[in-house]
């Protein structure tokens, strides 16, 4: 339920011609630009300081809420970058919205229902809203939707009447709130820039992305909080000519929050639904980009890498490592051409789908990740259907996912750990290799309709375990004539499919992996003494695949843990735990 005290809305506009009002914080501190040689200059806005920055200069922004959208079009160099930083990470806030605290709300009747209404004289095409705590408020796309009493949508929310330029509020009282509005733009844009470091501050309320990097190279974003926006951080080259390369996102906290009583069916049935976007979106970016040691919570997708529709611009040598992603529908997606990319040592938990390849076209290396997709999600409001997702989802109808190597991961699923979103008979997944993984299901099948040797699928040295007596494997290696679809053990599956694929899972194990901390959350996936997974993995170095650890003597454990350690970092301090 939406909180009714101190409610504030953040409305994302979509008309580029509207200029946001720029106001400095309500105190006398100034933005300080320190030149390379040591001289200092003071400015009343961040943008003014940025406009005057040259290679080697440093901009320090005092604590406070800076209501402006900052456009960075600067070029440092490799020896003299331009640094833009806040005094404190949580205290220095760049808010891309325009505060309308003095807005007047009146009661009005629409389609026989009463609403609180305020006049808004800008032209919007989209609308987004948050409360004072940063939790999304439902956004309706039409008068018919906001007055619909059939129970198909949440009972509270907002709607923008573009014709009459009014904002309608339903189910809560916004009168006591200050209102912030923003164009459909970004709070901070780094465009056609080189050698920029943005650090130690908070960016929020971008109508498109709170922080967007486009056509830029050698950019570092470090220790930055990002809140709200359709997307948190976007690294993009869509419809541009210069690739965004050597972008490093390090130690950032990207947060969006949803009402826990919303349903997935609500989002799918309404094109203006607020649950959308990506925490960190790397789309047609370029070469050698890194996303590491970040925390992403909320959003529809946590971290997503994509190429453009024509696949002319692809992600090459991308690294996604040591991140924590939770409270998202999809934790991590590689949905693109992604040459020599590495996804390793990430922890994904309380997600519906863990890792998705829809499609992925490698070579791509996915290793030492911990994926806990035991979230029982509200899937369909009309039928009150709850569902578990997949730990690892493979497949897309338009083109195959291929050339993906998946090794030394630990998957803990409420239901299925590995499965194809669509049948592999249409060639939507090829050349997948699985080594040294733990597939652990709390309920039923571990592997469901994965892939066959003729598709280039291969499994070996993996551990399979289900806590129930339900089938362990369903339609493994496709269904051959006369075979059963359901196998209650690894041995049964091997015997039934012995005529398809030499050495297929010859060294597999069907046993409890004996994980150290299943009662903890997220789970501690270290292996207890006596675990059957200790020392039973294949030596990955012999395959020539990358690894984040140097395993002494090549004695690999199965799963993400070596030497009783958890690979992903401890969680950074959250500004707010997200939920939906």
PDB file of N, CA, C and O in Angstrom, residues 379-438:
ATOM      1  N   UNK A 379       2.405 -13.661 -10.198  1.00  0.00           N
ATOM      2  CA  UNK A 379       2.500 -13.679 -11.651  1.00  0.00           C
ATOM      3  C   UNK A 379       1.227 -13.199 -12.340  1.00  0.00           C
ATOM      4  O   UNK A 379       1.286 -12.443 -13.293  1.00  0.00           O
ATOM      5  N   UNK A 380       0.063 -13.656 -11.885  1.00  0.00           N
ATOM      6  CA  UNK A 380      -1.176 -13.279 -12.568  1.00  0.00           C
ATOM      7  C   UNK A 380      -2.233 -12.903 -11.541  1.00  0.00           C
ATOM      8  O   UNK A 380      -2.664 -13.726 -10.738  1.00  0.00           O
ATOM      9  N   UNK A 381      -2.646 -11.630 -11.584  1.00  0.00           N
ATOM     10  CA  UNK A 381      -3.614 -11.124 -10.611  1.00  0.00           C
ATOM     11  C   UNK A 381      -4.970 -11.808 -10.761  1.00  0.00           C
ATOM     12  O   UNK A 381      -5.612 -12.165  -9.768  1.00  0.00           O
ATOM     13  N   UNK A 382      -5.439 -12.006 -11.997  1.00  0.00           N
ATOM     14  CA  UNK A 382      -6.785 -12.531 -12.231  1.00  0.00           C
ATOM     15  C   UNK A 382      -6.941 -13.946 -11.693  1.00  0.00           C
ATOM     16  O   UNK A 382      -7.994 -14.309 -11.164  1.00  0.00           O
ATOM     17  N   UNK A 383      -5.889 -14.769 -11.826  1.00  0.00           N
ATOM     18  CA  UNK A 383      -5.980 -16.160 -11.385  1.00  0.00           C
ATOM     19  C   UNK A 383      -5.231 -16.416 -10.089  1.00  0.00           C
ATOM     20  O   UNK A 383      -5.133 -17.573  -9.653  1.00  0.00           O
ATOM     21  N   UNK A 384      -4.699 -15.336  -9.492  1.00  0.00           N
ATOM     22  CA  UNK A 384      -3.858 -15.434  -8.274  1.00  0.00           C
ATOM     23  C   UNK A 384      -2.776 -16.496  -8.447  1.00  0.00           C
ATOM     24  O   UNK A 384      -2.512 -17.306  -7.547  1.00  0.00           O
ATOM     25  N   UNK A 385      -2.152 -16.505  -9.617  1.00  0.00           N
ATOM     26  CA  UNK A 385      -1.109 -17.476  -9.931  1.00  0.00           C
ATOM     27  C   UNK A 385       0.246 -16.959  -9.455  1.00  0.00           C
ATOM     28  O   UNK A 385       0.659 -15.860  -9.801  1.00  0.00           O
ATOM     29  N   UNK A 386       0.927 -17.784  -8.658  1.00  0.00           N
ATOM     30  CA  UNK A 386       2.302 -17.520  -8.257  1.00  0.00           C
ATOM     31  C   UNK A 386       3.207 -18.478  -9.011  1.00  0.00           C
ATOM     32  O   UNK A 386       2.837 -19.631  -9.260  1.00  0.00           O
ATOM     33  N   UNK A 387       4.429 -18.032  -9.349  1.00  0.00           N
ATOM     34  CA  UNK A 387       5.312 -18.892 -10.126  1.00  0.00           C
ATOM     35  C   UNK A 387       6.765 -18.712  -9.706  1.00  0.00           C
ATOM     36  O   UNK A 387       7.175 -17.655  -9.241  1.00  0.00           O
ATOM     37  N   UNK A 388       7.541 -19.784  -9.894  1.00  0.00           N
ATOM     38  CA  UNK A 388       8.991 -19.715  -9.833  1.00  0.00           C
ATOM     39  C   UNK A 388       9.528 -19.532 -11.251  1.00  0.00           C
ATOM     40  O   UNK A 388       8.958 -20.047 -12.216  1.00  0.00           O
ATOM     41  N   UNK A 389      10.645 -18.860 -11.377  1.00  0.00           N
ATOM     42  CA  UNK A 389      11.295 -18.735 -12.666  1.00  0.00           C
ATOM     43  C   UNK A 389      12.434 -19.726 -12.813  1.00  0.00           C
ATOM     44  O   UNK A 389      12.498 -20.740 -12.112  1.00  0.00           O
ATOM     45  N   UNK A 390      13.347 -19.424 -13.726  1.00  0.00           N
ATOM     46  CA  UNK A 390      14.487 -20.287 -14.008  1.00  0.00           C
ATOM     47  C   UNK A 390      15.769 -19.677 -13.453  1.00  0.00           C
ATOM     48  O   UNK A 390      15.962 -18.465 -13.506  1.00  0.00           O
ATOM     49  N   UNK A 391      16.649 -20.539 -12.950  1.00  0.00           N
ATOM     50  CA  UNK A 391      17.960 -20.042 -12.550  1.00  0.00           C
ATOM     51  C   UNK A 391      18.757 -19.599 -13.759  1.00  0.00           C
ATOM     52  O   UNK A 391      19.419 -18.562 -13.744  1.00  0.00           O
ATOM     53  N   UNK A 392      18.666 -20.381 -14.816  1.00  0.00           N
ATOM     54  CA  UNK A 392      19.365 -20.079 -16.062  1.00  0.00           C
ATOM     55  C   UNK A 392      18.393 -20.294 -17.204  1.00  0.00           C
ATOM     56  O   UNK A 392      17.931 -21.411 -17.441  1.00  0.00           O
ATOM     57  N   UNK A 393      18.057 -19.238 -17.918  1.00  0.00           N
ATOM     58  CA  UNK A 393      17.097 -19.308 -19.015  1.00  0.00           C
ATOM     59  C   UNK A 393      17.845 -19.203 -20.335  1.00  0.00           C
ATOM     60  O   UNK A 393      18.628 -18.286 -20.562  1.00  0.00           O
ATOM     61  N   UNK A 394      17.555 -20.151 -21.226  1.00  0.00           N
ATOM     62  CA  UNK A 394      18.215 -20.201 -22.531  1.00  0.00           C
ATOM     63  C   UNK A 394      17.146 -20.184 -23.607  1.00  0.00           C
ATOM     64  O   UNK A 394      16.202 -20.961 -23.551  1.00  0.00           O
ATOM     65  N   UNK A 395      17.285 -19.309 -24.604  1.00  0.00           N
ATOM     66  CA  UNK A 395      16.410 -19.429 -25.749  1.00  0.00           C
ATOM     67  C   UNK A 395      15.713 -18.162 -26.174  1.00  0.00           C
ATOM     68  O   UNK A 395      15.377 -17.312 -25.365  1.00  0.00           O
ATOM     69  N   UNK A 396      15.511 -18.059 -27.452  1.00  0.00           N
ATOM     70  CA  UNK A 396      14.764 -16.971 -28.076  1.00  0.00           C
ATOM     71  C   UNK A 396      14.362 -17.446 -29.457  1.00  0.00           C
ATOM     72  O   UNK A 396      15.103 -18.184 -30.109  1.00  0.00           O
ATOM     73  N   UNK A 397      13.196 -17.040 -29.934  1.00  0.00           N
ATOM     74  CA  UNK A 397      12.675 -17.609 -31.178  1.00  0.00           C
ATOM     75  C   UNK A 397      13.334 -17.052 -32.431  1.00  0.00           C
ATOM     76  O   UNK A 397      13.385 -17.714 -33.455  1.00  0.00           O
ATOM     77  N   UNK A 398      13.856 -15.827 -32.388  1.00  0.00           N
ATOM     78  CA  UNK A 398      14.313 -15.172 -33.608  1.00  0.00           C
ATOM     79  C   UNK A 398      15.683 -15.653 -34.066  1.00  0.00           C
ATOM     80  O   UNK A 398      15.934 -15.771 -35.254  1.00  0.00           O
ATOM     81  N   UNK A 399      16.593 -15.926 -33.119  1.00  0.00           N
ATOM     82  CA  UNK A 399      17.927 -16.374 -33.498  1.00  0.00           C
ATOM     83  C   UNK A 399      18.520 -17.177 -32.350  1.00  0.00           C
ATOM     84  O   UNK A 399      18.119 -17.035 -31.205  1.00  0.00           O
ATOM     85  N   UNK A 400      19.474 -18.049 -32.640  1.00  0.00           N
ATOM     86  CA  UNK A 400      19.988 -18.918 -31.574  1.00  0.00           C
ATOM     87  C   UNK A 400      20.934 -18.202 -30.623  1.00  0.00           C
ATOM     88  O   UNK A 400      21.660 -17.289 -31.001  1.00  0.00           O
ATOM     89  N   UNK A 401      20.895 -18.634 -29.368  1.00  0.00           N
ATOM     90  CA  UNK A 401      21.986 -18.343 -28.450  1.00  0.00           C
ATOM     91  C   UNK A 401      23.065 -19.386 -28.713  1.00  0.00           C
ATOM     92  O   UNK A 401      22.759 -20.559 -28.926  1.00  0.00           O
ATOM     93  N   UNK A 402      24.317 -18.971 -28.685  1.00  0.00           N
ATOM     94  CA  UNK A 402      25.354 -19.931 -29.026  1.00  0.00           C
ATOM     95  C   UNK A 402      26.710 -19.525 -28.467  1.00  0.00           C
ATOM     96  O   UNK A 402      26.942 -18.370 -28.142  1.00  0.00           O
ATOM     97  N   UNK A 403      27.557 -20.544 -28.343  1.00  0.00           N
ATOM     98  CA  UNK A 403      28.940 -20.370 -27.912  1.00  0.00           C
ATOM     99  C   UNK A 403      29.020 -19.750 -26.522  1.00  0.00           C
ATOM    100  O   UNK A 403      29.633 -18.702 -26.312  1.00  0.00           O
ATOM    101  N   UNK A 404      28.392 -20.423 -25.547  1.00  0.00           N
ATOM    102  CA  UNK A 404      28.384 -19.954 -24.162  1.00  0.00           C
ATOM    103  C   UNK A 404      28.969 -21.057 -23.283  1.00  0.00           C
ATOM    104  O   UNK A 404      28.551 -22.215 -23.361  1.00  0.00           O
ATOM    105  N   UNK A 405      29.929 -20.678 -22.444  1.00  0.00           N
ATOM    106  CA  UNK A 405      30.591 -21.615 -21.547  1.00  0.00           C
ATOM    107  C   UNK A 405      30.207 -21.266 -20.107  1.00  0.00           C
ATOM    108  O   UNK A 405      30.457 -20.152 -19.641  1.00  0.00           O
ATOM    109  N   UNK A 406      29.600 -22.227 -19.415  1.00  0.00           N
ATOM    110  CA  UNK A 406      29.025 -21.989 -18.098  1.00  0.00           C
ATOM    111  C   UNK A 406      29.681 -22.952 -17.124  1.00  0.00           C
ATOM    112  O   UNK A 406      29.522 -24.174 -17.236  1.00  0.00           O
ATOM    113  N   UNK A 407      30.438 -22.424 -16.157  1.00  0.00           N
ATOM    114  CA  UNK A 407      31.223 -23.311 -15.315  1.00  0.00           C
ATOM    115  C   UNK A 407      31.447 -22.734 -13.921  1.00  0.00           C
ATOM    116  O   UNK A 407      31.498 -21.530 -13.719  1.00  0.00           O
ATOM    117  N   UNK A 408      31.526 -23.659 -12.968  1.00  0.00           N
ATOM    118  CA  UNK A 408      31.781 -23.316 -11.565  1.00  0.00           C
ATOM    119  C   UNK A 408      30.787 -22.305 -11.009  1.00  0.00           C
ATOM    120  O   UNK A 408      31.154 -21.393 -10.258  1.00  0.00           O
ATOM    121  N   UNK A 409      29.527 -22.453 -11.367  1.00  0.00           N
ATOM    122  CA  UNK A 409      28.468 -21.638 -10.786  1.00  0.00           C
ATOM    123  C   UNK A 409      27.668 -22.479  -9.799  1.00  0.00           C
ATOM    124  O   UNK A 409      27.628 -23.709  -9.896  1.00  0.00           O
ATOM    125  N   UNK A 410      27.006 -21.816  -8.869  1.00  0.00           N
ATOM    126  CA  UNK A 410      26.065 -22.487  -7.965  1.00  0.00           C
ATOM    127  C   UNK A 410      24.678 -21.905  -8.193  1.00  0.00           C
ATOM    128  O   UNK A 410      24.462 -20.706  -7.996  1.00  0.00           O
ATOM    129  N   UNK A 411      23.754 -22.762  -8.631  1.00  0.00           N
ATOM    130  CA  UNK A 411      22.366 -22.371  -8.870  1.00  0.00           C
ATOM    131  C   UNK A 411      21.489 -23.003  -7.793  1.00  0.00           C
ATOM    132  O   UNK A 411      21.474 -24.233  -7.648  1.00  0.00           O
ATOM    133  N   UNK A 412      20.758 -22.173  -7.058  1.00  0.00           N
ATOM    134  CA  UNK A 412      19.811 -22.654  -6.053  1.00  0.00           C
ATOM    135  C   UNK A 412      18.443 -22.108  -6.446  1.00  0.00           C
ATOM    136  O   UNK A 412      18.220 -20.898  -6.421  1.00  0.00           O
ATOM    137  N   UNK A 413      17.547 -22.995  -6.823  1.00  0.00           N
ATOM    138  CA  UNK A 413      16.282 -22.564  -7.402  1.00  0.00           C
ATOM    139  C   UNK A 413      15.100 -23.069  -6.594  1.00  0.00           C
ATOM    140  O   UNK A 413      15.143 -24.149  -6.004  1.00  0.00           O
ATOM    141  N   UNK A 414      14.031 -22.265  -6.612  1.00  0.00           N
ATOM    142  CA  UNK A 414      12.796 -22.712  -6.011  1.00  0.00           C
ATOM    143  C   UNK A 414      12.195 -23.851  -6.801  1.00  0.00           C
ATOM    144  O   UNK A 414      11.496 -24.710  -6.271  1.00  0.00           O
ATOM    145  N   UNK A 415      12.495 -23.877  -8.107  1.00  0.00           N
ATOM    146  CA  UNK A 415      11.960 -24.931  -8.971  1.00  0.00           C
ATOM    147  C   UNK A 415      13.060 -25.426  -9.895  1.00  0.00           C
ATOM    148  O   UNK A 415      13.852 -26.272  -9.530  1.00  0.00           O
ATOM    149  N   UNK A 416      13.156 -24.867 -11.109  1.00  0.00           N
ATOM    150  CA  UNK A 416      14.074 -25.371 -12.130  1.00  0.00           C
ATOM    151  C   UNK A 416      15.327 -24.507 -12.190  1.00  0.00           C
ATOM    152  O   UNK A 416      15.243 -23.281 -12.237  1.00  0.00           O
ATOM    153  N   UNK A 417      16.490 -25.146 -12.221  1.00  0.00           N
ATOM    154  CA  UNK A 417      17.725 -24.378 -12.298  1.00  0.00           C
ATOM    155  C   UNK A 417      18.101 -24.027 -13.731  1.00  0.00           C
ATOM    156  O   UNK A 417      18.496 -22.905 -14.019  1.00  0.00           O
ATOM    157  N   UNK A 418      17.985 -24.972 -14.646  1.00  0.00           N
ATOM    158  CA  UNK A 418      18.362 -24.734 -16.035  1.00  0.00           C
ATOM    159  C   UNK A 418      17.203 -25.129 -16.934  1.00  0.00           C
ATOM    160  O   UNK A 418      16.659 -26.224 -16.823  1.00  0.00           O
ATOM    161  N   UNK A 419      16.819 -24.235 -17.850  1.00  0.00           N
ATOM    162  CA  UNK A 419      15.752 -24.580 -18.768  1.00  0.00           C
ATOM    163  C   UNK A 419      15.736 -23.664 -19.963  1.00  0.00           C
ATOM    164  O   UNK A 419      16.293 -22.567 -19.933  1.00  0.00           O
ATOM    165  N   UNK A 420      15.130 -24.128 -21.014  1.00  0.00           N
ATOM    166  CA  UNK A 420      14.991 -23.311 -22.208  1.00  0.00           C
ATOM    167  C   UNK A 420      13.659 -22.588 -22.173  1.00  0.00           C
ATOM    168  O   UNK A 420      12.611 -23.202 -21.925  1.00  0.00           O
ATOM    169  N   UNK A 421      13.713 -21.298 -22.420  1.00  0.00           N
ATOM    170  CA  UNK A 421      12.482 -20.535 -22.495  1.00  0.00           C
ATOM    171  C   UNK A 421      11.635 -20.974 -23.676  1.00  0.00           C
ATOM    172  O   UNK A 421      10.423 -20.848 -23.667  1.00  0.00           O
ATOM    173  N   UNK A 422      12.300 -21.500 -24.721  1.00  0.00           N
ATOM    174  CA  UNK A 422      11.594 -22.028 -25.883  1.00  0.00           C
ATOM    175  C   UNK A 422      12.303 -23.298 -26.325  1.00  0.00           C
ATOM    176  O   UNK A 422      13.461 -23.528 -25.995  1.00  0.00           O
ATOM    177  N   UNK A 423      11.612 -24.131 -27.066  1.00  0.00           N
ATOM    178  CA  UNK A 423      12.168 -25.423 -27.454  1.00  0.00           C
ATOM    179  C   UNK A 423      13.416 -25.250 -28.302  1.00  0.00           C
ATOM    180  O   UNK A 423      13.475 -24.417 -29.201  1.00  0.00           O
ATOM    181  N   UNK A 424      14.419 -26.083 -28.037  1.00  0.00           N
ATOM    182  CA  UNK A 424      15.637 -26.031 -28.839  1.00  0.00           C
ATOM    183  C   UNK A 424      15.459 -26.676 -30.205  1.00  0.00           C
ATOM    184  O   UNK A 424      16.364 -26.623 -31.031  1.00  0.00           O
ATOM    185  N   UNK A 425      14.302 -27.295 -30.453  1.00  0.00           N
ATOM    186  CA  UNK A 425      14.105 -27.933 -31.765  1.00  0.00           C
ATOM    187  C   UNK A 425      14.095 -26.925 -32.894  1.00  0.00           C
ATOM    188  O   UNK A 425      14.313 -27.268 -34.046  1.00  0.00           O
ATOM    189  N   UNK A 426      13.861 -25.656 -32.577  1.00  0.00           N
ATOM    190  CA  UNK A 426      13.899 -24.618 -33.602  1.00  0.00           C
ATOM    191  C   UNK A 426      15.278 -23.975 -33.718  1.00  0.00           C
ATOM    192  O   UNK A 426      15.446 -22.953 -34.356  1.00  0.00           O
ATOM    193  N   UNK A 427      16.252 -24.588 -33.057  1.00  0.00           N
ATOM    194  CA  UNK A 427      17.607 -24.087 -33.173  1.00  0.00           C
ATOM    195  C   UNK A 427      17.854 -22.785 -32.441  1.00  0.00           C
ATOM    196  O   UNK A 427      18.615 -21.951 -32.910  1.00  0.00           O
ATOM    197  N   UNK A 428      17.209 -22.607 -31.286  1.00  0.00           N
ATOM    198  CA  UNK A 428      17.363 -21.331 -30.594  1.00  0.00           C
ATOM    199  C   UNK A 428      18.469 -21.359 -29.556  1.00  0.00           C
ATOM    200  O   UNK A 428      18.679 -20.382 -28.857  1.00  0.00           O
ATOM    201  N   UNK A 429      19.195 -22.475 -29.435  1.00  0.00           N
ATOM    202  CA  UNK A 429      20.326 -22.539 -28.516  1.00  0.00           C
ATOM    203  C   UNK A 429      21.316 -23.572 -29.025  1.00  0.00           C
ATOM    204  O   UNK A 429      20.955 -24.717 -29.289  1.00  0.00           O
ATOM    205  N   UNK A 430      22.555 -23.171 -29.174  1.00  0.00           N
ATOM    206  CA  UNK A 430      23.578 -24.064 -29.713  1.00  0.00           C
ATOM    207  C   UNK A 430      24.910 -23.823 -29.005  1.00  0.00           C
ATOM    208  O   UNK A 430      25.201 -22.706 -28.574  1.00  0.00           O
ATOM    209  N   UNK A 431      25.694 -24.888 -28.908  1.00  0.00           N
ATOM    210  CA  UNK A 431      27.073 -24.809 -28.409  1.00  0.00           C
ATOM    211  C   UNK A 431      27.138 -24.221 -27.001  1.00  0.00           C
ATOM    212  O   UNK A 431      27.814 -23.216 -26.752  1.00  0.00           O
ATOM    213  N   UNK A 432      26.430 -24.856 -26.085  1.00  0.00           N
ATOM    214  CA  UNK A 432      26.520 -24.519 -24.670  1.00  0.00           C
ATOM    215  C   UNK A 432      27.318 -25.609 -23.954  1.00  0.00           C
ATOM    216  O   UNK A 432      27.049 -26.797 -24.125  1.00  0.00           O
ATOM    217  N   UNK A 433      28.287 -25.207 -23.153  1.00  0.00           N
ATOM    218  CA  UNK A 433      29.105 -26.149 -22.390  1.00  0.00           C
ATOM    219  C   UNK A 433      28.907 -25.881 -20.900  1.00  0.00           C
ATOM    220  O   UNK A 433      29.012 -24.733 -20.436  1.00  0.00           O
ATOM    221  N   UNK A 434      28.616 -26.953 -20.143  1.00  0.00           N
ATOM    222  CA  UNK A 434      28.377 -26.851 -18.703  1.00  0.00           C
ATOM    223  C   UNK A 434      29.400 -27.723 -17.963  1.00  0.00           C
ATOM    224  O   UNK A 434      29.387 -28.950 -18.119  1.00  0.00           O
ATOM    225  N   UNK A 435      30.252 -27.095 -17.164  1.00  0.00           N
ATOM    226  CA  UNK A 435      31.215 -27.836 -16.361  1.00  0.00           C
ATOM    227  C   UNK A 435      31.187 -27.313 -14.916  1.00  0.00           C
ATOM    228  O   UNK A 435      31.068 -26.105 -14.675  1.00  0.00           O
ATOM    229  N   UNK A 436      31.313 -28.233 -13.977  1.00  0.00           N
ATOM    230  CA  UNK A 436      31.583 -27.887 -12.571  1.00  0.00           C
ATOM    231  C   UNK A 436      30.488 -27.035 -11.921  1.00  0.00           C
ATOM    232  O   UNK A 436      30.765 -26.259 -11.013  1.00  0.00           O
ATOM    233  N   UNK A 437      29.253 -27.163 -12.367  1.00  0.00           N
ATOM    234  CA  UNK A 437      28.171 -26.375 -11.776  1.00  0.00           C
ATOM    235  C   UNK A 437      27.402 -27.195 -10.748  1.00  0.00           C
ATOM    236  O   UNK A 437      27.270 -28.419 -10.891  1.00  0.00           O
ATOM    237  N   UNK A 438      26.879 -26.529  -9.730  1.00  0.00           N
ATOM    238  CA  UNK A 438      25.923 -27.137  -8.813  1.00  0.00           C
ATOM    239  C   UNK A 438      24.534 -26.688  -9.229  1.00  0.00           C
ATOM    240  O   UNK A 438      24.252 -25.485  -9.286  1.00  0.00           O
TER     241      UNK A 438
END
